[in-house]
mmCIF file of C-alpha atoms in Angstrom:
data_model
loop_
_atom_site.group_PDB
_atom_site.id
_atom_site.type_symbol
_atom_site.label_atom_id
_atom_site.label_comp_id
_atom_site.label_asym_id
_atom_site.label_seq_id
_atom_site.Cartn_x
_atom_site.Cartn_y
_atom_site.Cartn_z
ATOM 1 C CA MET A 1 189.669 121.792 -215.478
ATOM 2 C CA LEU A 2 191.748 124.842 -214.685
ATOM 3 C CA ASN A 3 195.095 123.266 -215.074
ATOM 4 C CA SER A 4 193.708 121.676 -218.350
ATOM 5 C CA VAL A 5 192.966 124.711 -219.790
ATOM 6 C CA PHE A 6 195.575 127.028 -218.751
ATOM 7 C CA GLY A 7 197.847 124.062 -220.001
ATOM 8 C CA ALA A 8 196.582 124.369 -223.316
ATOM 9 C CA LEU A 9 196.194 128.350 -223.838
ATOM 10 C CA ALA A 10 200.291 128.764 -222.381
ATOM 11 C CA TRP A 11 201.528 125.910 -224.628
ATOM 12 C CA PHE A 12 199.301 127.452 -227.786
ATOM 13 C CA PHE A 13 200.985 130.770 -227.090
ATOM 14 C CA ALA A 14 204.461 129.094 -226.242
ATOM 15 C CA ALA A 15 203.791 127.780 -229.743
ATOM 16 C CA LEU A 16 202.623 130.220 -231.486
ATOM 17 C CA THR A 17 206.204 132.335 -231.092
ATOM 18 C CA PHE A 18 208.074 130.243 -232.868
ATOM 19 C CA THR A 19 205.241 130.002 -235.812
ATOM 20 C CA LEU A 20 205.097 134.015 -236.450
ATOM 21 C CA SER A 21 208.292 135.179 -235.517
ATOM 22 C CA LEU A 22 209.332 135.759 -238.895
ATOM 23 C CA ALA A 23 206.095 134.825 -241.010
ATOM 24 C CA VAL A 24 204.209 138.135 -239.633
ATOM 25 C CA PRO A 25 205.399 141.891 -238.692
ATOM 26 C CA SER A 26 206.408 141.348 -234.988
ATOM 27 C CA GLY A 27 205.298 138.015 -234.969
ATOM 28 C CA TYR A 28 207.117 137.546 -232.302
ATOM 29 C CA GLY A 29 205.249 139.613 -230.246
ATOM 30 C CA VAL A 30 201.611 137.798 -230.729
ATOM 31 C CA GLY A 31 202.281 134.548 -228.535
ATOM 32 C CA THR A 32 204.676 136.317 -225.667
ATOM 33 C CA THR A 33 202.494 138.770 -224.927
ATOM 34 C CA GLY A 34 199.384 135.944 -224.965
ATOM 35 C CA ILE A 35 201.150 134.107 -222.691
ATOM 36 C CA PHE A 36 202.132 137.282 -220.700
ATOM 37 C CA LEU A 37 198.837 137.989 -220.138
ATOM 38 C CA LEU A 38 198.102 134.302 -218.968
ATOM 39 C CA SER A 39 200.910 134.324 -217.157
ATOM 40 C CA LEU A 40 199.394 137.585 -215.208
ATOM 41 C CA LEU A 41 196.328 135.992 -214.281
ATOM 42 C CA GLY A 42 197.770 132.397 -213.690
ATOM 43 C CA LEU A 43 199.646 133.952 -210.715
ATOM 44 C CA PHE A 44 196.594 134.561 -208.886
ATOM 45 C CA LEU A 45 194.482 131.800 -209.859
ATOM 46 C CA MET A 46 197.019 128.682 -210.077
ATOM 47 C CA LYS A 47 199.252 130.413 -206.728
ATOM 48 C CA THR A 48 202.494 129.202 -207.975
ATOM 49 C CA ARG A 49 204.740 129.016 -204.292
ATOM 50 C CA TRP A 50 208.764 129.651 -204.743
ATOM 51 C CA SER A 51 209.435 126.478 -202.526
ATOM 52 C CA GLU A 52 207.349 124.973 -205.313
ATOM 53 C CA LEU A 53 210.675 125.574 -207.412
ATOM 54 C CA THR A 54 213.990 123.315 -208.013
ATOM 55 C CA GLN A 55 217.195 125.069 -207.119
ATOM 56 C CA ASP A 56 217.750 124.722 -211.151
ATOM 57 C CA ASP A 57 214.728 126.337 -211.333
ATOM 58 C CA ARG A 58 215.380 129.476 -208.991
ATOM 59 C CA VAL A 59 219.181 129.551 -210.593
ATOM 60 C CA LEU A 60 217.603 130.634 -214.222
ATOM 61 C CA PHE A 61 215.182 133.021 -212.348
ATOM 62 C CA TRP A 62 218.078 134.677 -210.685
ATOM 63 C CA VAL A 63 220.476 134.489 -214.224
ATOM 64 C CA PHE A 64 217.292 136.826 -215.559
ATOM 65 C CA VAL A 65 216.771 139.150 -212.735
ATOM 66 C CA SER A 66 220.462 140.019 -212.272
ATOM 67 C CA PHE A 67 220.948 140.637 -216.012
ATOM 68 C CA ALA A 68 218.253 142.820 -216.022
ATOM 69 C CA VAL A 69 218.983 144.755 -213.186
ATOM 70 C CA SER A 70 222.815 145.130 -214.227
ATOM 71 C CA MET A 71 221.076 146.458 -217.194
ATOM 72 C CA PHE A 72 218.588 148.846 -215.224
ATOM 73 C CA GLY A 73 221.898 149.909 -213.347
ATOM 74 C CA PHE A 74 224.206 150.782 -216.461
ATOM 75 C CA ALA A 75 220.658 152.856 -217.926
ATOM 76 C CA TYR A 76 220.915 154.721 -214.212
ATOM 77 C CA LEU A 77 224.228 155.717 -214.904
ATOM 78 C CA GLY A 78 223.507 156.610 -218.508
ATOM 79 C CA GLY A 79 221.158 159.019 -216.922
ATOM 80 C CA TRP A 80 217.860 157.073 -216.742
ATOM 81 C CA HIS A 81 216.547 157.158 -220.406
ATOM 82 C CA ILE A 82 213.166 155.129 -220.117
ATOM 83 C CA ARG A 83 213.481 153.641 -223.270
ATOM 84 C CA ASP A 84 216.826 151.784 -222.167
ATOM 85 C CA LEU A 85 214.204 149.854 -219.667
ATOM 86 C CA ASP A 86 212.553 148.220 -222.238
ATOM 87 C CA ARG A 87 214.398 145.808 -223.479
ATOM 88 C CA PRO A 88 216.129 144.764 -219.967
ATOM 89 C CA SER A 89 212.660 144.564 -218.911
ATOM 90 C CA ARG A 90 211.726 141.331 -220.741
ATOM 91 C CA PHE A 91 214.090 139.125 -219.038
ATOM 92 C CA ILE A 92 211.713 140.095 -216.286
ATOM 93 C CA LEU A 93 208.369 140.083 -217.679
ATOM 94 C CA VAL A 94 209.377 135.973 -218.695
ATOM 95 C CA LEU A 95 209.290 135.008 -214.785
ATOM 96 C CA PRO A 96 205.956 135.082 -214.817
ATOM 97 C CA VAL A 97 205.342 132.882 -217.732
ATOM 98 C CA MET A 98 208.443 130.219 -216.565
ATOM 99 C CA PHE A 99 205.565 130.375 -213.102
ATOM 100 C CA LEU A 100 202.841 129.866 -215.680
ATOM 101 C CA LEU A 101 204.500 127.216 -217.688
ATOM 102 C CA LEU A 102 206.047 124.937 -215.120
ATOM 103 C CA LYS A 103 202.362 124.731 -213.423
ATOM 104 C CA SER A 104 200.283 124.441 -216.009
ATOM 105 C CA VAL A 105 199.869 120.685 -217.646
ATOM 106 C CA GLY A 106 202.617 120.150 -219.939
ATOM 107 C CA ARG A 107 202.187 120.155 -223.635
ATOM 108 C CA GLU A 108 205.563 121.006 -224.623
ATOM 109 C CA GLN A 109 205.484 118.350 -227.811
ATOM 110 C CA TRP A 110 203.434 121.647 -229.237
ATOM 111 C CA LEU A 111 207.063 123.404 -229.221
ATOM 112 C CA TRP A 112 208.081 121.602 -232.174
ATOM 113 C CA PHE A 113 205.045 122.088 -234.450
ATOM 114 C CA GLY A 114 205.740 125.908 -233.545
ATOM 115 C CA CYS A 115 209.238 125.630 -234.705
ATOM 116 C CA VAL A 116 208.453 124.171 -237.645
ATOM 117 C CA ALA A 117 205.893 125.827 -238.816
ATOM 118 C CA GLY A 118 207.532 129.046 -238.184
ATOM 119 C CA ALA A 119 210.764 127.401 -240.215
ATOM 120 C CA VAL A 120 208.659 126.881 -243.041
ATOM 121 C CA GLY A 121 206.413 130.196 -242.864
ATOM 122 C CA ALA A 122 210.065 131.810 -242.564
ATOM 123 C CA PHE A 123 211.367 130.077 -245.672
ATOM 124 C CA ALA A 124 208.475 130.986 -247.593
ATOM 125 C CA LEU A 125 207.866 134.653 -246.836
ATOM 126 C CA ALA A 126 212.369 134.891 -247.647
ATOM 127 C CA LEU A 127 211.278 133.361 -251.675
ATOM 128 C CA TYR A 128 208.339 135.641 -251.744
ATOM 129 C CA GLU A 129 210.672 137.919 -250.920
ATOM 130 C CA ARG A 130 213.571 137.449 -253.465
ATOM 131 C CA GLN A 131 211.582 135.832 -256.171
ATOM 132 C CA VAL A 132 208.766 137.795 -256.318
ATOM 133 C CA LEU A 133 209.716 141.389 -255.217
ATOM 134 C CA GLY A 134 213.158 141.045 -256.005
ATOM 135 C CA LEU A 135 214.587 142.287 -253.209
ATOM 136 C CA ASP A 136 218.086 141.832 -252.625
ATOM 137 C CA ARG A 137 217.963 140.622 -249.442
ATOM 138 C CA ALA A 138 214.964 138.251 -247.118
ATOM 139 C CA GLN A 139 214.307 140.519 -244.239
ATOM 140 C CA GLY A 140 210.224 140.598 -243.587
ATOM 141 C CA SER A 141 209.581 143.258 -241.417
ATOM 142 C CA GLU A 142 213.008 142.408 -239.317
ATOM 143 C CA HIS A 143 216.463 143.789 -240.397
ATOM 144 C CA PRO A 144 218.064 140.922 -243.118
ATOM 145 C CA ILE A 145 220.696 140.076 -240.316
ATOM 146 C CA MET A 146 217.960 139.602 -237.291
ATOM 147 C CA PHE A 147 215.761 137.343 -239.896
ATOM 148 C CA GLY A 148 218.466 135.041 -241.463
ATOM 149 C CA ASN A 149 219.763 134.204 -237.733
ATOM 150 C CA THR A 150 216.369 134.068 -236.090
ATOM 151 C CA GLY A 151 215.674 131.131 -239.059
ATOM 152 C CA VAL A 152 218.913 129.910 -238.947
ATOM 153 C CA LEU A 153 217.385 129.220 -234.988
ATOM 154 C CA LEU A 154 214.305 127.669 -235.611
ATOM 155 C CA GLY A 155 216.109 125.523 -238.628
ATOM 156 C CA LEU A 156 218.182 123.808 -235.717
ATOM 157 C CA ILE A 157 215.969 123.481 -233.266
ATOM 158 C CA SER A 158 213.310 121.645 -235.786
ATOM 159 C CA LEU A 159 216.528 119.692 -236.594
ATOM 160 C CA VAL A 160 216.606 118.756 -232.692
ATOM 161 C CA ALA A 161 212.939 118.183 -233.201
ATOM 162 C CA ALA A 162 213.854 115.701 -236.266
ATOM 163 C CA MET A 163 215.804 113.699 -233.668
ATOM 164 C CA TYR A 164 212.839 113.490 -230.980
ATOM 165 C CA TYR A 165 211.105 112.111 -233.885
ATOM 166 C CA PHE A 166 213.287 110.008 -235.157
ATOM 167 C CA ALA A 167 213.787 108.174 -231.419
ATOM 168 C CA LYS A 168 210.211 107.888 -231.204
ATOM 169 C CA GLN A 169 209.742 106.234 -234.907
ATOM 170 C CA ARG A 170 207.432 108.594 -236.028
ATOM 171 C CA TYR A 171 208.707 109.130 -239.133
ATOM 172 C CA ILE A 172 206.202 111.333 -240.670
ATOM 173 C CA TRP A 173 207.011 113.788 -238.378
ATOM 174 C CA MET A 174 210.308 113.616 -238.854
ATOM 175 C CA VAL A 175 210.384 114.662 -242.389
ATOM 176 C CA LEU A 176 208.419 117.222 -241.983
ATOM 177 C CA ALA A 177 211.236 118.183 -238.658
ATOM 178 C CA LEU A 178 214.081 117.826 -241.270
ATOM 179 C CA ILE A 179 211.888 120.076 -244.402
ATOM 180 C CA GLY A 180 211.616 122.715 -241.657
ATOM 181 C CA CYS A 181 215.191 122.665 -240.533
ATOM 182 C CA LEU A 182 216.106 123.194 -244.107
ATOM 183 C CA SER A 183 213.505 126.228 -244.193
ATOM 184 C CA GLY A 184 215.056 127.742 -241.767
ATOM 185 C CA ILE A 185 218.828 127.305 -243.293
ATOM 186 C CA GLY A 186 216.868 128.727 -246.182
ATOM 187 C CA ALA A 187 215.546 131.828 -245.456
ATOM 188 C CA SER A 188 218.851 132.730 -243.691
ATOM 189 C CA LEU A 189 220.622 131.788 -247.089
ATOM 190 C CA LEU A 190 218.096 134.123 -248.929
ATOM 191 C CA SER A 191 218.432 136.674 -246.185
ATOM 192 C CA GLY A 192 222.347 137.109 -246.883
ATOM 193 C CA SER A 193 223.208 137.206 -243.642
ATOM 194 C CA ARG A 194 226.843 135.664 -243.382
ATOM 195 C CA GLY A 195 227.702 135.869 -239.851
ATOM 196 C CA GLY A 196 224.166 132.912 -238.500
ATOM 197 C CA TRP A 197 226.003 130.468 -241.320
ATOM 198 C CA VAL A 198 229.084 130.439 -239.273
ATOM 199 C CA ALA A 199 226.931 128.309 -236.417
ATOM 200 C CA LEU A 200 225.857 126.047 -239.052
ATOM 201 C CA PRO A 201 228.993 123.346 -239.797
ATOM 202 C CA LEU A 202 229.855 124.112 -235.361
ATOM 203 C CA ILE A 203 226.031 123.636 -233.914
ATOM 204 C CA GLY A 204 225.398 121.415 -236.777
ATOM 205 C CA PHE A 205 228.810 118.941 -235.592
ATOM 206 C CA PHE A 206 227.153 119.439 -232.141
ATOM 207 C CA LEU A 207 224.079 118.094 -232.856
ATOM 208 C CA LEU A 208 225.140 114.956 -234.925
ATOM 209 C CA TRP A 209 227.893 114.270 -231.977
ATOM 210 C CA GLN A 210 225.212 114.144 -229.119
ATOM 211 C CA SER A 211 223.178 111.813 -231.766
ATOM 212 C CA ARG A 212 225.797 109.302 -232.471
ATOM 213 C CA PHE A 213 224.502 106.881 -230.401
ATOM 214 C CA LEU A 214 220.301 107.313 -231.512
ATOM 215 C CA LEU A 215 221.194 107.567 -235.023
ATOM 216 C CA GLY A 216 224.779 104.869 -235.779
ATOM 217 C CA LYS A 217 227.836 105.542 -236.826
ATOM 218 C CA LYS A 218 225.882 105.062 -240.840
ATOM 219 C CA LEU A 219 223.026 107.505 -240.350
ATOM 220 C CA VAL A 220 225.855 110.292 -238.780
ATOM 221 C CA TRP A 221 228.398 109.629 -241.470
ATOM 222 C CA GLY A 222 225.612 109.963 -243.761
ATOM 223 C CA GLY A 223 224.077 112.921 -242.596
ATOM 224 C CA GLY A 224 227.141 114.903 -242.209
ATOM 225 C CA ILE A 225 228.672 113.855 -246.132
ATOM 226 C CA THR A 226 225.097 115.150 -247.039
ATOM 227 C CA ALA A 227 225.293 118.420 -245.533
ATOM 228 C CA ILE A 228 228.280 119.498 -246.767
ATOM 229 C CA VAL A 229 226.978 118.357 -250.344
ATOM 230 C CA VAL A 230 224.028 120.069 -250.317
ATOM 231 C CA LEU A 231 226.175 122.993 -249.204
ATOM 232 C CA ALA A 232 228.537 123.104 -251.530
ATOM 233 C CA CYS A 233 225.160 122.983 -254.005
ATOM 234 C CA VAL A 234 223.948 125.573 -252.918
ATOM 235 C CA VAL A 235 227.257 128.221 -252.349
ATOM 236 C CA SER A 236 228.233 126.687 -255.990
ATOM 237 C CA ILE A 237 224.579 127.788 -257.332
ATOM 238 C CA PRO A 238 225.030 131.999 -258.218
ATOM 239 C CA GLN A 239 221.590 132.343 -258.215
ATOM 240 C CA THR A 240 221.036 131.663 -254.169
ATOM 241 C CA GLY A 241 223.596 134.432 -253.936
ATOM 242 C CA VAL A 242 225.157 132.520 -251.327
ATOM 243 C CA GLN A 243 228.017 132.695 -253.609
ATOM 244 C CA GLY A 244 228.152 136.506 -253.752
ATOM 245 C CA ARG A 245 227.897 137.078 -249.942
ATOM 246 C CA ILE A 246 231.011 135.241 -249.155
ATOM 247 C CA MET A 247 233.225 136.977 -251.878
ATOM 248 C CA GLU A 248 231.869 139.999 -250.671
ATOM 249 C CA ALA A 249 233.332 139.441 -248.096
ATOM 250 C CA PHE A 250 236.589 138.354 -248.682
ATOM 251 C CA ASN A 251 237.242 141.308 -250.757
ATOM 252 C CA ASP A 252 235.882 144.007 -248.237
ATOM 253 C CA VAL A 253 238.844 142.068 -246.365
ATOM 254 C CA GLN A 254 241.379 142.871 -248.816
ATOM 255 C CA LEU A 255 239.977 146.418 -250.035
ATOM 256 C CA TYR A 256 240.092 147.300 -245.970
ATOM 257 C CA GLN A 257 243.747 145.732 -245.792
ATOM 258 C CA ALA A 258 245.149 147.195 -248.591
ATOM 259 C CA GLY A 259 243.642 150.633 -247.012
ATOM 260 C CA VAL A 260 241.750 151.567 -250.433
ATOM 261 C CA ASN A 261 237.978 151.123 -248.989
ATOM 262 C CA LYS A 262 236.463 150.948 -245.497
ATOM 263 C CA ASN A 263 233.754 152.345 -246.349
ATOM 264 C CA THR A 264 231.901 148.220 -246.691
ATOM 265 C CA SER A 265 230.178 145.586 -244.626
ATOM 266 C CA VAL A 266 233.261 144.034 -243.146
ATOM 267 C CA GLY A 267 235.064 147.061 -243.202
ATOM 268 C CA LEU A 268 233.135 149.438 -240.994
ATOM 269 C CA ARG A 269 232.695 146.562 -238.533
ATOM 270 C CA PHE A 270 236.165 146.370 -238.179
ATOM 271 C CA GLU A 271 235.961 150.305 -237.687
ATOM 272 C CA MET A 272 233.296 149.729 -235.149
ATOM 273 C CA TRP A 273 235.538 147.388 -233.442
ATOM 274 C CA LYS A 274 237.687 149.623 -233.428
ATOM 275 C CA ALA A 275 236.309 152.301 -232.076
ATOM 276 C CA ALA A 276 234.644 149.878 -229.036
ATOM 277 C CA TRP A 277 238.278 148.863 -227.913
ATOM 278 C CA TYR A 278 238.873 152.823 -227.318
ATOM 279 C CA MET A 279 236.012 153.157 -225.500
ATOM 280 C CA PHE A 280 236.674 150.131 -223.686
ATOM 281 C CA GLN A 281 240.482 151.686 -223.371
ATOM 282 C CA GLN A 282 238.974 154.468 -221.580
ATOM 283 C CA GLU A 283 236.108 153.450 -219.213
ATOM 284 C CA PRO A 284 237.615 149.174 -218.497
ATOM 285 C CA MET A 285 235.458 148.891 -216.094
ATOM 286 C CA LEU A 286 231.805 150.326 -216.418
ATOM 287 C CA GLY A 287 232.310 151.065 -220.126
ATOM 288 C CA VAL A 288 231.729 154.924 -221.859
ATOM 289 C CA GLY A 289 227.441 153.983 -221.379
ATOM 290 C CA GLU A 290 225.745 154.319 -224.697
ATOM 291 C CA TYR A 291 225.289 157.985 -224.690
ATOM 292 C CA GLY A 292 228.812 158.851 -223.977
ATOM 293 C CA SER A 293 229.923 156.478 -227.485
ATOM 294 C CA GLY A 294 228.982 159.417 -229.206
ATOM 295 C CA ALA A 295 231.702 162.000 -228.587
ATOM 296 C CA VAL A 296 234.390 159.854 -227.918
ATOM 297 C CA LYS A 297 233.870 158.389 -231.619
ATOM 298 C CA GLU A 298 233.495 161.934 -232.476
ATOM 299 C CA ARG A 299 236.661 162.063 -231.447
ATOM 300 C CA LEU A 300 238.540 159.347 -233.097
ATOM 301 C CA ILE A 301 236.976 160.506 -236.740
ATOM 302 C CA GLU A 302 238.356 164.190 -235.565
ATOM 303 C CA GLN A 303 241.567 162.415 -234.873
ATOM 304 C CA GLY A 304 241.970 160.535 -238.232
ATOM 305 C CA VAL A 305 241.537 157.325 -235.925
ATOM 306 C CA VAL A 306 238.002 155.616 -237.623
ATOM 307 C CA VAL A 307 236.214 156.599 -240.510
ATOM 308 C CA PRO A 308 233.400 159.207 -240.223
ATOM 309 C CA GLU A 309 230.960 156.418 -241.364
ATOM 310 C CA VAL A 310 230.729 154.567 -238.211
ATOM 311 C CA MET A 311 228.750 157.490 -236.656
ATOM 312 C CA PRO A 312 225.661 156.421 -237.492
ATOM 313 C CA PHE A 313 225.751 153.241 -235.814
ATOM 314 C CA SER A 314 224.130 152.895 -232.829
ATOM 315 C CA HIS A 315 226.808 149.741 -231.781
ATOM 316 C CA ALA A 316 229.296 147.895 -232.357
ATOM 317 C CA HIS A 317 227.578 144.855 -234.511
ATOM 318 C CA ASN A 318 228.790 142.678 -232.356
ATOM 319 C CA GLU A 319 227.312 141.739 -229.275
ATOM 320 C CA PHE A 320 230.675 140.778 -226.671
ATOM 321 C CA ILE A 321 233.280 144.450 -227.915
ATOM 322 C CA ASN A 322 229.522 146.429 -227.721
ATOM 323 C CA ALA A 323 229.243 145.550 -224.099
ATOM 324 C CA LEU A 324 232.968 145.677 -223.345
ATOM 325 C CA SER A 325 232.719 149.533 -224.686
ATOM 326 C CA LEU A 326 229.615 150.332 -223.271
ATOM 327 C CA ARG A 327 229.157 148.578 -220.324
ATOM 328 C CA GLY A 328 233.190 147.223 -219.468
ATOM 329 C CA LEU A 329 234.420 144.324 -217.827
ATOM 330 C CA VAL A 330 230.959 144.128 -215.557
ATOM 331 C CA GLY A 331 228.554 144.788 -218.283
ATOM 332 C CA LEU A 332 230.657 141.138 -220.308
ATOM 333 C CA LEU A 333 230.161 139.194 -217.424
ATOM 334 C CA PHE A 334 226.557 140.057 -217.214
ATOM 335 C CA LEU A 335 226.361 139.115 -220.820
ATOM 336 C CA MET A 336 228.620 135.828 -220.268
ATOM 337 C CA VAL A 337 225.925 135.043 -217.293
ATOM 338 C CA VAL A 338 223.180 134.994 -219.282
ATOM 339 C CA TYR A 339 224.533 133.124 -222.049
ATOM 340 C CA LEU A 340 226.595 130.134 -220.157
ATOM 341 C CA LEU A 341 223.868 129.533 -216.727
ATOM 342 C CA PRO A 342 221.557 128.500 -218.914
ATOM 343 C CA MET A 343 223.433 126.863 -221.492
ATOM 344 C CA ARG A 344 224.658 125.217 -218.774
ATOM 345 C CA LEU A 345 221.296 124.543 -216.767
ATOM 346 C CA PHE A 346 220.061 122.345 -220.064
ATOM 347 C CA LEU A 347 223.761 121.002 -220.930
ATOM 348 C CA LYS A 348 223.483 119.674 -217.219
ATOM 349 C CA LYS A 349 219.485 117.225 -218.487
ATOM 350 C CA MET A 350 221.681 116.305 -221.247
ATOM 351 C CA ARG A 351 224.286 114.890 -219.552
ATOM 352 C CA GLN A 352 221.832 113.596 -216.574
ATOM 353 C CA TYR A 353 219.315 111.837 -218.977
ATOM 354 C CA PRO A 354 221.687 110.722 -222.429
ATOM 355 C CA ASP A 355 219.855 108.310 -224.027
ATOM 356 C CA ASN A 356 216.249 109.270 -222.451
ATOM 357 C CA TRP A 357 215.481 111.716 -225.899
ATOM 358 C CA SER A 358 211.889 112.470 -224.288
ATOM 359 C CA ILE A 359 213.821 114.724 -222.042
ATOM 360 C CA LYS A 360 216.970 115.509 -223.684
ATOM 361 C CA ALA A 361 215.682 116.462 -227.120
ATOM 362 C CA TYR A 362 214.618 119.705 -225.391
ATOM 363 C CA ALA A 363 217.631 120.071 -223.353
ATOM 364 C CA MET A 364 219.616 119.972 -226.021
ATOM 365 C CA ALA A 365 217.096 122.781 -228.528
ATOM 366 C CA GLY A 366 217.329 125.052 -225.027
ATOM 367 C CA ALA A 367 220.711 124.409 -224.966
ATOM 368 C CA LEU A 368 221.085 125.500 -228.798
ATOM 369 C CA VAL A 369 219.380 128.913 -228.117
ATOM 370 C CA PRO A 370 222.922 130.360 -226.021
ATOM 371 C CA MET A 371 225.208 128.655 -228.186
ATOM 372 C CA CYS A 372 223.828 129.849 -231.603
ATOM 373 C CA TYR A 373 223.463 134.023 -229.742
ATOM 374 C CA MET A 374 227.074 133.436 -228.857
ATOM 375 C CA ASP A 375 227.786 133.045 -232.512
ATOM 376 C CA PHE A 376 225.408 135.534 -233.976
ATOM 377 C CA GLY A 377 226.859 137.999 -231.363
ATOM 378 C CA LEU A 378 229.983 137.931 -233.480
ATOM 379 C CA SER A 379 228.717 140.379 -235.474
ATOM 380 C CA GLN A 380 225.507 141.683 -234.885
ATOM 381 C CA VAL A 381 224.016 143.069 -231.127
ATOM 382 C CA MET A 382 220.934 140.712 -231.242
ATOM 383 C CA PHE A 383 220.070 142.196 -227.946
ATOM 384 C CA ALA A 384 219.544 145.787 -228.823
ATOM 385 C CA HIS A 385 216.945 144.508 -230.958
ATOM 386 C CA ASN A 386 212.997 143.223 -229.985
ATOM 387 C CA ILE A 387 213.069 140.293 -231.836
ATOM 388 C CA GLY A 388 216.806 139.264 -230.031
ATOM 389 C CA VAL A 389 215.894 140.014 -226.509
ATOM 390 C CA MET A 390 212.327 138.339 -226.927
ATOM 391 C CA MET A 391 213.667 135.222 -228.917
ATOM 392 C CA TYR A 392 216.012 134.563 -226.541
ATOM 393 C CA ALA A 393 214.476 134.734 -223.180
ATOM 394 C CA PHE A 394 211.388 133.719 -224.132
ATOM 395 C CA PRO A 395 212.340 130.179 -225.941
ATOM 396 C CA ILE A 396 214.768 129.327 -223.152
ATOM 397 C CA VAL A 397 212.080 129.823 -220.528
ATOM 398 C CA TYR A 398 209.630 127.391 -222.843
ATOM 399 C CA PHE A 399 212.440 124.614 -223.532
ATOM 400 C CA TRP A 400 213.441 124.621 -219.900
ATOM 401 C CA ALA A 401 209.635 124.412 -218.434
ATOM 402 C CA ALA A 402 209.564 121.238 -221.148
ATOM 403 C CA VAL A 403 212.334 119.803 -220.002
ATOM 404 C CA ARG A 404 211.027 119.593 -216.345
ATOM 405 C CA TRP A 405 207.662 118.583 -217.842
ATOM 406 C CA ALA A 406 209.244 116.129 -219.343
ATOM 407 C CA GLU A 407 210.990 114.501 -216.536
ATOM 408 C CA ARG A 408 207.590 114.713 -214.698
ATOM 409 C CA LYS A 409 205.840 112.242 -217.187
ATOM 410 C CA GLU A 410 209.251 110.505 -217.630
ATOM 411 C CA LEU A 411 209.409 109.796 -213.451
ATOM 412 C CA ALA A 412 205.700 109.177 -213.402
ATOM 413 C CA GLN A 413 205.486 105.867 -215.846
#
């Protein structure tokens, strides 16, 4: 009875994380706070033992611990500012949640409901902001880039949900999941966040390739062609704002190359990357640190290396270059570990169950999280924002627990 109650509440809060992530201010914190508090109670009542974890469970555990500890170490080197401990600590705080979900009765299908509802809610909010409030870019309570990138993530996970329901021949739910997919992507388009759009063709191809035996040649080709046609229509319609944002990017590059104007969205990114590269060259192993970067930028501005407009920006708008500049090669190594090892765990499960969509779908959704974040990281430092950290660490744990429960259920049959 206790396990059943905990299971229902735990998976409800997990699904709620996605549902409210963008639709309400700091909505991602509602579900994560609820499931974290529940997990603390669960540690005492349900008594999950270390010996009950599989080797892969332990790998994920130590990946999160090592990343958090490394960030704590860099915080110490930077002067031990307490605020620098906040976001890395989420990778520790999510671990009791993993124990709770692995122990509770699995209701992993609720994650699909949460993602689809979250994507639809994000699109509704984006549409309201653009059409009613007249904003240039939809953003909710977040930065437009974070809003758009999270929308892409929700949309792509909803696409995996559609494949799951197609495999189960639950076609009404499949249609709803497809609506969620279009909604999440639509929210991103209305946000004007170009960085997340790069993920769509790349990860879309990955999903279609992984689903080729499930869907068959006709549906794969049909889906691919339909996606291209829809994308062409979206780009060609000026009211969507997509065409304008793309042309703006090309124009920014031309202005930068000509040396006419570096104070543009793309131009400032180039300048920030240039400054970050100088920082990395100065301290290649451990970086200059967040609090040392200001002095370096001031010197580069005085020397005319970069424009003064880069000074207010706290990061380089590129996760990888930012890690190199502030934390050096060591920091980049830990960043790649927290990306690649969880992704490897999910891909391993996909290879292990290539035709079992009861398991594979959850593994595919989990793999999408680091895949998307590596793409998002090309133009944004996702881990510099609360939503970026929370919507990485917690979904990975959620989908990992979902994979493990799906495995147990298959073995029990």
